[in-house]
Coordinates of C-alpha atoms in Angstrom, one line a residue:
M1 CA 0.0 0.1 -0.3
A2 CA 3.1 2.4 0.7
S3 CA 4.1 2.2 -2.8
T4 CA 1.0 3.8 -4.0
D5 CA 0.7 6.6 -1.5
P6 CA 1.7 9.9 -2.9
A7 CA 2.6 11.5 0.6
F8 CA 5.1 8.6 1.2
H9 CA 6.8 9.0 -2.0
R10 CA 7.2 12.9 -1.6
E11 CA 8.8 12.1 1.8
L12 CA 11.1 9.7 0.3
E13 CA 12.0 11.8 -2.6
A14 CA 12.7 14.8 0.1
I15 CA 14.9 12.5 2.0
R16 CA 16.9 11.2 -1.3
L17 CA 17.5 14.8 -2.3
L18 CA 18.5 15.8 1.3
S19 CA 20.8 12.9 1.5
V20 CA 22.6 13.8 -1.6
Q21 CA 23.0 17.4 -0.3
V22 CA 24.5 16.1 3.0
L23 CA 26.6 13.8 1.2
R24 CA 28.0 16.6 -0.7
N25 CA 28.4 18.8 2.3
L26 CA 30.2 15.6 4.1
E27 CA 32.6 15.2 1.1
R28 CA 33.7 19.2 1.4
T29 CA 34.2 18.7 5.3
A30 CA 36.2 15.6 4.6
A31 CA 38.2 17.7 1.8
E32 CA 38.9 20.3 4.5
V33 CA 39.8 17.9 6.9
R34 CA 42.3 16.1 4.5
S35 CA 43.8 19.6 3.5
A36 CA 44.2 20.5 7.2
Q37 CA 46.1 17.3 7.8
A38 CA 48.3 17.7 4.8
R39 CA 49.2 21.0 6.0
Q40 CA 49.7 19.4 9.6
Q41 CA 47.2 21.8 10.9
P42 CA 44.5 21.2 13.4
V43 CA 40.9 21.0 11.9
S44 CA 39.0 23.8 12.8
S45 CA 36.2 23.3 15.2
A46 CA 34.0 25.5 12.9
V47 CA 34.2 23.2 10.0
L48 CA 32.9 20.3 12.6
E49 CA 30.2 22.5 13.9
T50 CA 29.0 23.7 10.3
M51 CA 28.8 19.9 9.5
L52 CA 27.0 19.1 12.6
S53 CA 24.6 21.9 12.2
D54 CA 24.0 21.1 8.3
P55 CA 20.2 22.1 8.0
A56 CA 19.9 19.1 5.5
I57 CA 20.5 16.7 8.4
T58 CA 17.8 18.4 10.5
A59 CA 15.6 18.2 7.5
I60 CA 16.3 14.6 6.9
R61 CA 15.4 13.7 10.5
R62 CA 12.1 15.7 10.1
H63 CA 11.5 14.1 7.0
G64 CA 12.1 10.7 8.6
E65 CA 9.9 11.4 11.5
E66 CA 7.1 12.2 8.8
L67 CA 7.9 9.2 7.1
S68 CA 7.4 7.1 10.2
T69 CA 4.2 8.8 10.8
L70 CA 2.9 7.9 7.4
Q71 CA 4.3 4.4 7.9
R72 CA 2.4 4.1 11.1
K73 CA -0.8 5.5 9.3
L74 CA -0.5 3.0 6.5
D75 CA 0.0 0.1 9.0
D76 CA -3.1 1.3 10.9
Q77 CA -5.1 1.6 7.5
R78 CA -4.0 -1.8 6.7
D79 CA -5.0 -3.1 10.1
T80 CA -8.2 -1.5 9.6
L81 CA -8.8 -2.8 6.2
K82 CA -7.6 -6.4 7.3
R83 CA -10.3 -6.0 10.3
K84 CA -12.8 -4.8 7.8
E85 CA -11.8 -7.6 5.3
N86 CA -12.2 -10.1 8.2
Q87 CA -15.6 -8.6 9.2
A88 CA -16.8 -8.7 5.5
L89 CA -16.1 -12.3 5.6
R90 CA -17.9 -13.0 8.7
T91 CA -20.6 -10.8 7.4
G92 CA -20.7 -12.8 4.0
F93 CA -20.8 -16.1 5.8
A94 CA -23.5 -15.1 8.2
F95 CA -25.4 -13.8 5.1
W96 CA -24.7 -17.2 3.5
L97 CA -25.8 -19.2 6.2
S98 CA -28.9 -16.9 6.7
G99 CA -29.5 -17.4 2.9
L100 CA -29.1 -21.3 3.4
A101 CA -31.5 -21.3 6.4
L102 CA -34.0 -18.9 4.4
G103 CA -33.8 -21.4 1.5
W104 CA -34.3 -24.4 3.9
L105 CA -37.2 -22.4 5.4
V106 CA -38.9 -21.8 2.0
G107 CA -38.2 -25.3 1.1
L108 CA -40.0 -26.8 3.9
L109 CA -42.8 -24.1 3.5
F110 CA -42.9 -25.3 -0.4
A111 CA -43.1 -28.9 1.0
W112 CA -45.6 -28.1 3.4
R113 CA -47.8 -26.3 0.9
T114 CA -47.2 -29.1 -1.7
S115 CA -48.3 -31.6 0.7
D116 CA -51.4 -29.7 1.9
R117 CA -52.6 -28.7 -1.7
I118 CA -51.3 -31.4 -3.8
L119 CA -50.5 -34.5 -2.1
K120 CA -53.5 -34.6 0.2
P121 CA -55.9 -34.2 -2.7
L122 CA -53.8 -36.7 -4.6
L123 CA -54.1 -39.1 -1.7
Q124 CA -57.6 -38.7 -1.5
L125 CA -58.3 -39.3 -5.2
E126 CA -56.2 -42.6 -4.6
Q127 CA -58.6 -43.5 -1.9
L128 CA -61.6 -42.6 -3.9
M129 CA -60.2 -44.9 -6.8
K130 CA -59.8 -47.8 -4.3
T131 CA -63.4 -47.4 -3.0
P132 CA -65.4 -45.7 -5.7
G133 CA -68.7 -46.6 -3.8
E134 CA -68.1 -43.7 -1.5
D135 CA -69.6 -40.2 -2.1
V136 CA -67.4 -38.6 -4.9
N137 CA -69.6 -35.2 -4.5
T138 CA -69.1 -34.8 -0.8
A139 CA -65.4 -35.4 -1.3
L140 CA -65.3 -32.5 -4.1
Q141 CA -66.8 -30.2 -1.4
S142 CA -64.1 -31.0 1.0
S143 CA -61.8 -28.3 2.0
T144 CA -58.7 -30.5 0.8
I145 CA -60.3 -30.3 -2.7
K146 CA -61.4 -26.6 -2.7
N147 CA -57.9 -25.6 -1.7
A148 CA -56.1 -27.7 -4.3
P149 CA -54.7 -26.3 -7.3
M150 CA -56.9 -26.1 -10.5
E151 CA -55.3 -28.8 -12.1
I152 CA -56.2 -31.1 -9.3
G153 CA -59.8 -29.6 -9.0
S154 CA -60.1 -30.5 -12.7
L155 CA -58.7 -33.9 -12.2
M156 CA -61.2 -34.7 -9.4
R157 CA -64.3 -33.4 -11.5
S158 CA -63.1 -35.7 -14.4
F159 CA -62.8 -38.5 -11.8
L160 CA -66.4 -37.6 -10.6
K161 CA -67.6 -37.9 -14.1
L162 CA -65.7 -41.2 -14.6
V163 CA -67.1 -42.5 -11.3
T164 CA -70.6 -41.5 -12.1
E165 CA -70.7 -43.0 -15.6
G166 CA -69.3 -46.1 -14.0
Q167 CA -72.0 -46.5 -11.4
E168 CA -74.6 -45.7 -14.1
L169 CA -73.1 -48.2 -16.3
T170 CA -72.9 -50.7 -13.4
A171 CA -76.7 -50.3 -12.7
Q172 CA -77.4 -50.7 -16.2
L173 CA -75.5 -54.1 -16.2
K174 CA -77.1 -55.2 -13.0
S175 CA -80.5 -54.5 -14.3
L176 CA -79.7 -56.2 -17.6
A177 CA -78.2 -59.2 -15.7
S178 CA -81.6 -59.3 -13.4
T179 CA -84.2 -58.2 -16.0
D180 CA -85.9 -60.3 -18.6
G181 CA -85.3 -58.4 -21.7
L182 CA -88.7 -59.1 -23.3
T183 CA -91.2 -58.4 -20.5
A184 CA -89.1 -56.1 -18.4
V185 CA -89.8 -58.0 -15.3
G186 CA -87.1 -60.0 -13.2
N187 CA -85.6 -62.9 -15.0
R188 CA -84.8 -66.5 -13.4
R189 CA -81.6 -65.0 -12.0
S190 CA -83.4 -62.4 -10.2
F191 CA -85.9 -65.1 -8.9
D192 CA -83.3 -67.4 -7.6
E193 CA -81.5 -64.6 -5.7
G194 CA -84.6 -63.0 -4.4
L195 CA -86.1 -66.5 -3.2
S196 CA -82.8 -67.2 -1.5
E197 CA -82.7 -63.8 0.1
E198 CA -86.4 -63.8 1.3
W199 CA -86.0 -67.3 2.7
R200 CA -83.0 -66.0 4.9
R201 CA -85.1 -63.1 6.0
G202 CA -88.1 -65.5 6.9
L203 CA -85.7 -67.4 8.9
R204 CA -84.9 -64.3 11.0
S205 CA -88.3 -62.8 11.2
G206 CA -90.3 -65.9 11.4
Q207 CA -92.9 -64.5 8.8
P208 CA -94.6 -66.5 6.2
L209 CA -93.2 -66.4 2.5
S210 CA -95.6 -67.3 -0.5
L211 CA -95.1 -68.0 -4.1
L212 CA -97.3 -67.8 -7.2
L213 CA -96.3 -69.8 -10.2
L214 CA -98.2 -68.8 -13.2
D215 CA -98.4 -70.6 -16.5
V216 CA -100.3 -69.0 -19.8
D217 CA -102.5 -71.5 -20.9
H218 CA -101.8 -73.2 -24.5
F219 CA -99.3 -70.5 -25.2
K220 CA -97.9 -72.7 -28.1
L221 CA -101.0 -72.9 -29.7
Y222 CA -101.2 -69.1 -29.6
N223 CA -97.6 -68.7 -30.9
D224 CA -98.4 -71.1 -33.7
L225 CA -101.6 -69.0 -34.7
Y226 CA -100.4 -65.5 -34.2
G227 CA -96.6 -65.8 -34.6
H228 CA -93.9 -65.1 -32.4
V229 CA -94.1 -61.3 -32.7
Q230 CA -97.8 -61.3 -31.4
G231 CA -96.7 -63.9 -28.8
D232 CA -94.0 -61.6 -27.4
A233 CA -96.7 -59.0 -27.1
C234 CA -99.0 -61.3 -25.3
L235 CA -96.3 -62.1 -22.9
R236 CA -95.7 -58.5 -22.2
T237 CA -99.4 -57.8 -21.5
V238 CA -99.4 -60.9 -19.2
A239 CA -96.3 -59.4 -17.1
D240 CA -97.9 -56.2 -17.1
V241 CA -101.2 -57.6 -15.7
I242 CA -99.3 -59.4 -12.8
R243 CA -97.5 -56.3 -12.1
S244 CA -100.6 -54.3 -11.7
Q245 CA -101.8 -56.7 -9.0
A246 CA -98.5 -57.3 -7.2
R247 CA -98.1 -53.7 -6.2
R248 CA -96.1 -53.8 -3.0
S249 CA -92.5 -52.7 -3.3
S250 CA -91.4 -56.0 -1.8
D251 CA -93.3 -58.2 -4.2
L252 CA -91.1 -59.6 -6.8
V253 CA -92.5 -60.6 -10.3
C254 CA -90.3 -62.6 -12.7
R255 CA -90.6 -64.6 -15.8
I256 CA -88.6 -67.9 -15.2
G257 CA -89.2 -69.5 -18.4
G258 CA -91.0 -69.3 -21.8
E259 CA -94.6 -68.7 -20.7
E260 CA -94.0 -69.2 -16.9
F261 CA -94.1 -66.5 -14.2
A262 CA -93.2 -66.4 -10.7
V263 CA -94.4 -63.9 -8.0
L264 CA -92.5 -63.9 -4.8
L265 CA -94.5 -62.4 -1.7
P266 CA -92.6 -61.8 1.3
E267 CA -94.3 -61.8 4.7
T268 CA -97.6 -62.8 3.0
P269 CA -100.0 -65.5 4.3
L270 CA -101.6 -68.0 2.2
A271 CA -104.9 -66.6 2.2
E272 CA -103.5 -63.3 1.0
A273 CA -101.3 -65.1 -1.6
T274 CA -104.5 -67.0 -2.8
K275 CA -106.6 -64.0 -3.2
L276 CA -103.7 -62.3 -5.2
A277 CA -103.8 -65.2 -7.5
H278 CA -107.3 -64.9 -8.1
D279 CA -107.1 -61.1 -8.6
I280 CA -104.4 -61.7 -11.5
L281 CA -106.7 -64.3 -13.2
A282 CA -109.7 -61.9 -13.1
A283 CA -107.5 -59.1 -14.3
L284 CA -106.2 -61.3 -17.2
D285 CA -109.8 -62.2 -18.1
A286 CA -110.6 -58.7 -18.1
M287 CA -108.1 -58.0 -20.8
A288 CA -110.1 -60.6 -23.0
L289 CA -106.9 -61.0 -25.3
V290 CA -108.3 -63.1 -28.1
H291 CA -106.7 -66.6 -28.2
G292 CA -108.7 -68.2 -31.3
S293 CA -106.8 -71.7 -30.7
S294 CA -107.6 -72.0 -27.0
P295 CA -109.6 -75.1 -25.8
V296 CA -110.5 -73.3 -22.7
V297 CA -112.2 -70.1 -23.6
G298 CA -111.8 -67.7 -26.5
W299 CA -109.2 -65.5 -24.6
V300 CA -105.7 -65.8 -23.1
T301 CA -106.0 -67.5 -19.7
A302 CA -103.5 -68.8 -17.2
S303 CA -103.1 -71.4 -14.5
I304 CA -101.5 -70.6 -11.2
G305 CA -100.0 -72.8 -8.5
V306 CA -99.9 -71.3 -4.6
A307 CA -97.5 -72.2 -2.0
C308 CA -96.7 -70.8 1.2
A309 CA -94.2 -71.6 4.1
I310 CA -92.5 -70.2 7.2
P311 CA -89.0 -70.6 6.4
Q312 CA -87.3 -73.3 8.7
R313 CA -83.5 -73.9 9.3
D314 CA -83.7 -77.7 8.6
E315 CA -85.6 -76.8 5.2
S316 CA -84.6 -75.0 2.1
A317 CA -86.0 -72.5 -0.1
S318 CA -86.3 -75.1 -3.1
L319 CA -89.2 -76.8 -1.1
L320 CA -91.3 -73.8 -1.4
M321 CA -90.5 -73.9 -5.1
E322 CA -91.3 -77.7 -5.3
R323 CA -94.7 -77.2 -3.7
A324 CA -95.8 -74.4 -5.8
D325 CA -94.6 -76.2 -8.9
Q326 CA -96.5 -79.3 -7.9
A327 CA -99.6 -77.4 -7.3
L328 CA -99.2 -75.9 -10.8
Y329 CA -98.7 -79.3 -12.2
V330 CA -101.9 -80.6 -10.6
R331 CA -103.8 -77.4 -11.9
K332 CA -102.7 -78.2 -15.6
G333 CA -102.8 -81.8 -15.7
R334 CA -105.4 -83.3 -13.5
L335 CA -108.1 -80.4 -13.1
G336 CA -108.0 -78.5 -16.3
R337 CA -106.3 -75.0 -16.7
H338 CA -107.7 -71.5 -16.0
G339 CA -107.7 -71.8 -12.3
V340 CA -105.8 -71.5 -9.1
T341 CA -104.4 -74.6 -7.1
V342 CA -103.1 -74.2 -3.5
A343 CA -100.7 -76.3 -1.8
E344 CA -101.7 -76.7 1.9
P345 CA -98.7 -75.8 4.4
S346 CA -96.7 -79.0 4.7
A347 CA -93.2 -79.9 4.4
D348 CA -94.4 -82.8 2.0
V349 CA -95.0 -81.9 -1.6
S350 CA -97.5 -84.7 -2.2
V351 CA -99.9 -83.4 0.5
E352 CA -103.5 -82.8 -0.5
L353 CA -104.0 -79.7 -2.6
K354 CA -106.9 -77.2 -2.5
T355 CA -108.2 -76.1 -6.0
E356 CA -110.2 -73.4 -7.3
D357 CA -111.2 -72.5 -10.8
A358 CA -111.6 -69.3 -12.1
Q359 CA -115.2 -69.1 -10.8
D360 CA -113.9 -69.8 -7.2
S361 CA -115.3 -73.4 -6.9
S362 CA -113.3 -75.7 -4.6
V363 CA -112.6 -79.3 -4.2
P364 CA -110.4 -81.5 -2.4
L365 CA -107.8 -83.7 -4.1
R366 CA -107.0 -87.0 -3.1

């Protein structure tokens, strides 16, 4: 730093010039001393005093002091600069640490916000995907989804649409799997599942379970005469008539064969089931669908077998089906069509049957 300070250089230049002057004065004094010695004369004290009192020497001393002062100042400045440099390094390191800590805090904040606004909605979406039966609409109204970024909300709405369409499609498939495509009543699968379920329910409740089996009389002759298209229309009409009489939400109407229908009546005693069977026959007679090939009457008629049981743990649901089917068989085979035959409550399907035709006549069977 001293080499670049102008005052320091000025003092050095002054000392150099004064040193030259002192050197010249010393040379003159030395010449005078040698001359006095050559003459073998003592050296005059004035010469020595003149040399010692040379102003240049005094000036050199003063400039030397100035130079020393400047050097101390420069040293002080260098020490001050060094301290500032160290302080700057410490300050810079502190700033670096502060920046690092701030960056770490910002990272934590970002991670927390990311977790709160992105990860949580995504985890909720994953949970909904695993259990799509949950209420997706309710999930969309939660604060987790509402506070999520727009993209997450859009993804959730798309998922809601997908789930809704999937649920609708599942419902349609279930309906198709359990509905007869021609008559829109239940099919055989629906009947089998319903019979098993109601039998188990009856085991718990101890309530009676009744079953009607209905067969359209001489339907093959109807088809041969009018064709399959008209035959299909006839079956649809019969199904509508049955549904018009079995109106309870718990009543299950199914087509279980070509022209055979079943009506499952939970918590229904035998008397009520028998009355419903007669109501169905009466409603079908009232429709008066022309049947030109029927050997019974001139319109479409039906035969019905009725059975009732209180479910027992040592019995199966198939027993009820067998007894209703046996009653229908007796009606069609031994008693003539267009009537109602009732299987009296018993575990034995070969028990005495009570039969009633469309005019409510009744005779015991042996």
